[in-house]
């Protein structure tokens, strides 16, 4: 029955020469925030999720690759696009022998979905599952060797996807945010009372009324610019990436005008990590020692293992938390600081996608 429902969600404008590649108006020039590698082949692809939303992705294949390959789907950070961190991760892992895709989530970047700049714990988790569907259909992919990487807010979505789909044989969450936890509690539990949560619910409900009357959705704004002198350190960290030549991209909400104010409403009542303790396959959580967000990965590790950690790496069964000494949150977005543990990720996926 599920298979029939998934088939029914196919979009009609498919390329007759390849049922997996639908035709969208995608940017064909190399407009990434990182240089193109001469070690991989690259092309644009599309696939659809079970809601019928068509997703755009960059596919990276190791040059002269032969036989069926292990594959990895990558997405994130929350509010970013595939031309930023996720594409960088995907290209690096393709250089190391994996077939990879970096995709734009629903409602963002070059992917489909209206209205733009909405988010959903269900739909954005589904985006990862749809990526697994797509990779499983490729002739040069071994469907029994598929993993995923979620960065920042899509780290939480990746963990949720791993909890629901055993086809995902290995999961990496890098510099993870739990979007449910931060929407419910605020940063560092600064809004973690019933009264504060109710105020947030009232504010979002009021904004919904305003948006409906106006016939449009008000944006929350991306990373603040210009940067105030008294901005918190982690805001300066974000600004150094999204608002500079280092990581700016015109399709990135974080680089431009952000999400719709009401876009994250459903995260408040839908905990992403509710079933993390039932993930059977391996998970690697990677976080910077100095990242303001480190507690999200520590929380996820505790949810999966029952083991509390504070500021140090830990392993429990097939779940691992790797803390990168001296690294900030944004240090794991690109190669500027040189601290993203690509060797560790390669080892992890080779060991668990075999």
XYZ file of C-alpha atoms in Angstrom, residues 13-298:
286
model
C 6.841 16.536 -15.964
C 9.351 13.705 -16.092
C 12.146 13.231 -18.604
C 11.114 10.235 -20.713
C 14.739 9.125 -21.080
C 15.299 8.795 -17.351
C 12.373 8.383 -14.997
C 14.465 9.602 -12.045
C 15.411 12.955 -13.512
C 12.552 15.418 -13.796
C 12.974 18.661 -15.680
C 13.244 21.824 -13.632
C 14.711 25.205 -14.450
C 17.936 24.742 -12.510
C 21.010 26.937 -12.509
C 23.600 25.155 -14.623
C 26.671 27.281 -13.937
C 28.881 26.475 -10.953
C 27.617 28.964 -8.352
C 28.822 27.227 -5.189
C 30.631 28.885 -2.304
C 33.487 26.397 -2.758
C 35.681 25.503 -5.755
C 34.790 22.623 -8.058
C 36.844 19.462 -7.589
C 38.569 17.828 -10.552
C 38.245 14.452 -8.822
C 34.475 14.086 -9.206
C 31.800 14.389 -11.880
C 28.908 16.720 -11.095
C 25.388 17.145 -12.431
C 22.029 18.518 -11.339
C 19.249 16.037 -10.549
C 15.739 16.159 -9.136
C 13.515 13.779 -7.192
C 10.196 14.011 -5.353
C 9.068 13.298 -1.806
C 5.854 11.580 -0.741
C 4.050 14.916 -0.636
C 4.723 15.399 -4.333
C 7.231 18.205 -3.730
C 10.071 18.108 -6.223
C 13.534 18.526 -4.757
C 16.644 19.826 -6.505
C 20.045 18.312 -5.821
C 23.662 18.246 -6.939
C 24.957 14.739 -7.627
C 28.672 14.077 -7.167
C 30.234 10.870 -8.522
C 33.883 9.817 -8.128
C 35.594 9.974 -11.519
C 36.154 6.584 -13.152
C 33.993 4.925 -10.482
C 32.974 1.379 -11.316
C 30.334 -0.977 -9.989
C 27.718 -0.199 -7.375
C 28.776 2.456 -4.900
C 27.883 3.305 -1.339
C 25.877 6.556 -1.339
C 25.330 9.489 1.006
C 22.620 12.171 1.000
C 23.516 15.521 2.578
C 21.452 18.546 3.615
C 21.657 21.574 5.881
C 22.241 23.865 7.623
C 18.732 25.075 8.415
C 18.154 28.084 6.183
C 21.088 27.302 3.883
C 21.211 25.887 0.361
C 23.105 23.088 -1.355
C 25.581 25.563 -2.798
C 26.887 26.122 0.733
C 27.931 23.606 3.425
C 25.999 20.541 2.270
C 27.520 20.699 -1.211
C 30.997 21.037 0.259
C 30.496 17.958 2.438
C 29.023 16.022 -0.491
C 31.905 16.878 -2.802
C 34.507 15.908 -0.208
C 32.852 12.548 0.418
C 32.606 11.918 -3.334
C 36.341 12.552 -3.580
C 36.690 9.704 -1.098
C 34.764 7.221 -3.211
C 31.097 7.668 -2.298
C 28.316 8.703 -4.654
C 26.703 11.700 -2.977
C 23.882 14.186 -3.357
C 23.434 17.547 -1.654
C 19.802 18.622 -1.813
C 17.749 21.714 -1.092
C 14.944 20.910 1.369
C 11.309 21.532 0.487
C 10.341 25.209 0.176
C 13.951 26.386 -0.123
C 16.632 27.022 -2.739
C 15.907 25.463 -6.117
C 13.518 22.862 -4.682
C 9.759 23.054 -5.026
C 7.050 23.753 -2.495
C 4.827 26.760 -1.919
C 4.745 29.065 -0.092
C 8.487 29.579 0.100
C 10.576 29.476 3.267
C 8.301 27.240 5.315
C 9.591 24.395 7.493
C 8.120 21.209 8.937
C 9.602 18.481 11.152
C 7.617 15.944 9.138
C 8.214 17.224 5.613
C 11.885 18.055 6.175
C 12.488 14.613 7.679
C 10.663 13.179 4.676
C 13.080 15.039 2.411
C 15.863 12.762 3.682
C 13.706 9.660 3.162
C 12.936 10.802 -0.391
C 16.664 11.210 -1.006
C 17.099 7.586 0.048
C 14.297 6.605 -2.353
C 16.113 8.374 -5.164
C 19.544 6.958 -4.384
C 18.091 3.451 -4.096
C 16.778 3.731 -7.658
C 20.139 4.537 -9.249
C 21.828 1.711 -11.127
C 25.271 2.590 -9.809
C 24.205 2.660 -6.153
C 24.072 -0.288 -3.763
C 20.710 0.252 -2.045
C 21.950 -1.639 1.006
C 24.751 0.910 1.539
C 23.126 4.310 1.956
C 23.909 6.869 4.647
C 23.005 10.482 5.361
C 24.669 13.627 6.690
C 22.652 16.405 8.328
C 24.308 19.723 9.144
C 23.117 22.161 11.828
C 19.278 22.134 11.935
C 19.190 19.280 9.440
C 21.301 17.263 11.848
C 18.170 16.917 13.977
C 16.143 16.001 10.897
C 18.776 13.394 9.972
C 18.573 11.772 13.405
C 14.780 11.730 13.132
C 15.040 10.161 9.671
C 17.366 7.464 11.011
C 14.822 6.694 13.726
C 12.049 6.083 11.189
C 13.860 4.480 8.224
C 16.144 1.431 8.689
C 17.312 1.771 5.071
C 19.598 4.494 6.431
C 22.546 2.364 7.470
C 24.680 5.146 8.974
C 24.023 8.752 10.016
C 26.291 11.729 10.659
C 24.946 14.870 12.340
C 27.459 17.726 12.221
C 27.223 20.829 14.459
C 23.629 19.744 15.113
C 20.639 21.832 16.129
C 17.495 20.240 17.531
C 14.942 22.588 15.972
C 12.172 21.339 18.250
C 14.194 21.912 21.415
C 15.306 25.428 20.463
C 11.773 26.457 19.467
C 10.284 25.062 22.668
C 12.941 26.192 25.153
C 14.805 29.030 23.482
C 18.590 29.052 23.630
C 19.994 27.518 26.818
C 16.439 27.067 28.187
C 16.008 30.829 28.339
C 12.278 30.531 27.463
C 11.531 27.200 29.112
C 8.374 27.902 31.110
C 4.732 27.212 30.221
C 3.989 30.945 30.343
C 6.828 31.791 27.933
C 5.797 29.053 25.538
C 2.221 30.279 25.612
C 3.399 33.793 24.746
C 5.266 32.401 21.735
C 2.167 30.481 20.649
C 0.069 33.655 20.940
C 2.604 35.684 18.945
C 2.680 33.143 16.117
C -1.121 32.870 16.101
C -1.397 36.664 15.864
C 1.085 36.720 12.994
C -0.932 34.044 11.161
C -3.986 36.317 11.279
C -1.982 39.261 9.961
C -0.400 37.174 7.190
C -3.745 35.807 6.072
C -5.290 39.259 5.875
C -2.289 40.590 3.967
C -2.165 37.638 1.600
C 1.558 37.204 2.189
C 3.960 35.853 4.798
C 6.190 38.196 6.752
C 9.825 37.113 6.869
C 11.788 36.944 10.090
C 14.972 38.171 8.428
C 18.187 36.235 7.919
C 21.408 36.778 9.841
C 21.405 40.353 11.116
C 23.346 42.836 8.995
C 24.974 45.204 9.693
C 26.243 43.494 12.790
C 25.740 45.430 16.058
C 28.796 45.824 18.271
C 26.978 44.121 21.143
C 25.814 41.101 19.095
C 26.288 37.755 20.887
C 29.418 35.881 19.869
C 27.492 33.122 18.093
C 25.654 35.710 15.961
C 29.045 37.083 14.928
C 30.030 33.499 14.096
C 27.021 33.166 11.775
C 27.624 36.586 10.231
C 31.210 35.669 9.369
C 29.839 32.925 7.118
C 26.431 33.890 5.746
C 27.002 37.610 5.227
C 30.514 37.580 3.756
C 32.102 36.241 0.587
C 33.073 33.198 2.614
C 29.556 31.740 2.523
C 27.015 34.211 1.132
C 24.574 32.833 -1.437
C 21.662 34.683 -2.971
C 19.251 31.733 -2.570
C 20.120 31.173 1.086
C 17.527 32.434 3.550
C 20.199 32.938 6.185
C 22.158 35.125 3.773
C 19.085 37.132 2.743
C 15.648 37.632 4.343
C 15.260 34.452 6.384
C 12.263 32.239 7.119
C 8.613 33.154 7.361
C 7.900 34.176 10.942
C 5.323 31.405 11.274
C 7.512 28.908 9.394
C 8.696 26.923 12.421
C 5.391 26.823 14.328
C 4.926 23.046 14.203
C 8.311 22.337 15.794
C 6.930 23.542 19.129
C 4.598 20.561 19.479
C 6.564 17.898 17.581
C 9.788 16.727 19.291
C 12.269 15.601 16.638
C 14.252 13.277 18.883
C 11.346 11.500 20.560
C 12.354 8.114 19.130
C 16.109 8.584 18.921
C 16.587 5.878 21.554
C 15.262 3.284 19.096
C 17.795 3.955 16.318
C 19.510 0.630 15.713
C 22.054 1.686 13.080
C 25.231 3.675 13.827
C 25.152 7.435 14.422
C 28.111 9.831 14.611
C 27.528 13.244 16.184
C 30.219 15.867 15.503
C 30.397 19.192 17.321
C 32.837 21.971 18.118
C 34.094 22.346 21.663
C 33.407 26.102 21.645
C 30.111 25.951 19.736
C 27.190 27.642 21.486
C 25.072 24.763 20.166
C 27.157 21.888 21.542
C 24.478 20.962 24.050
C 22.165 19.850 21.221
C 24.557 17.046 20.233
C 25.125 16.130 23.872
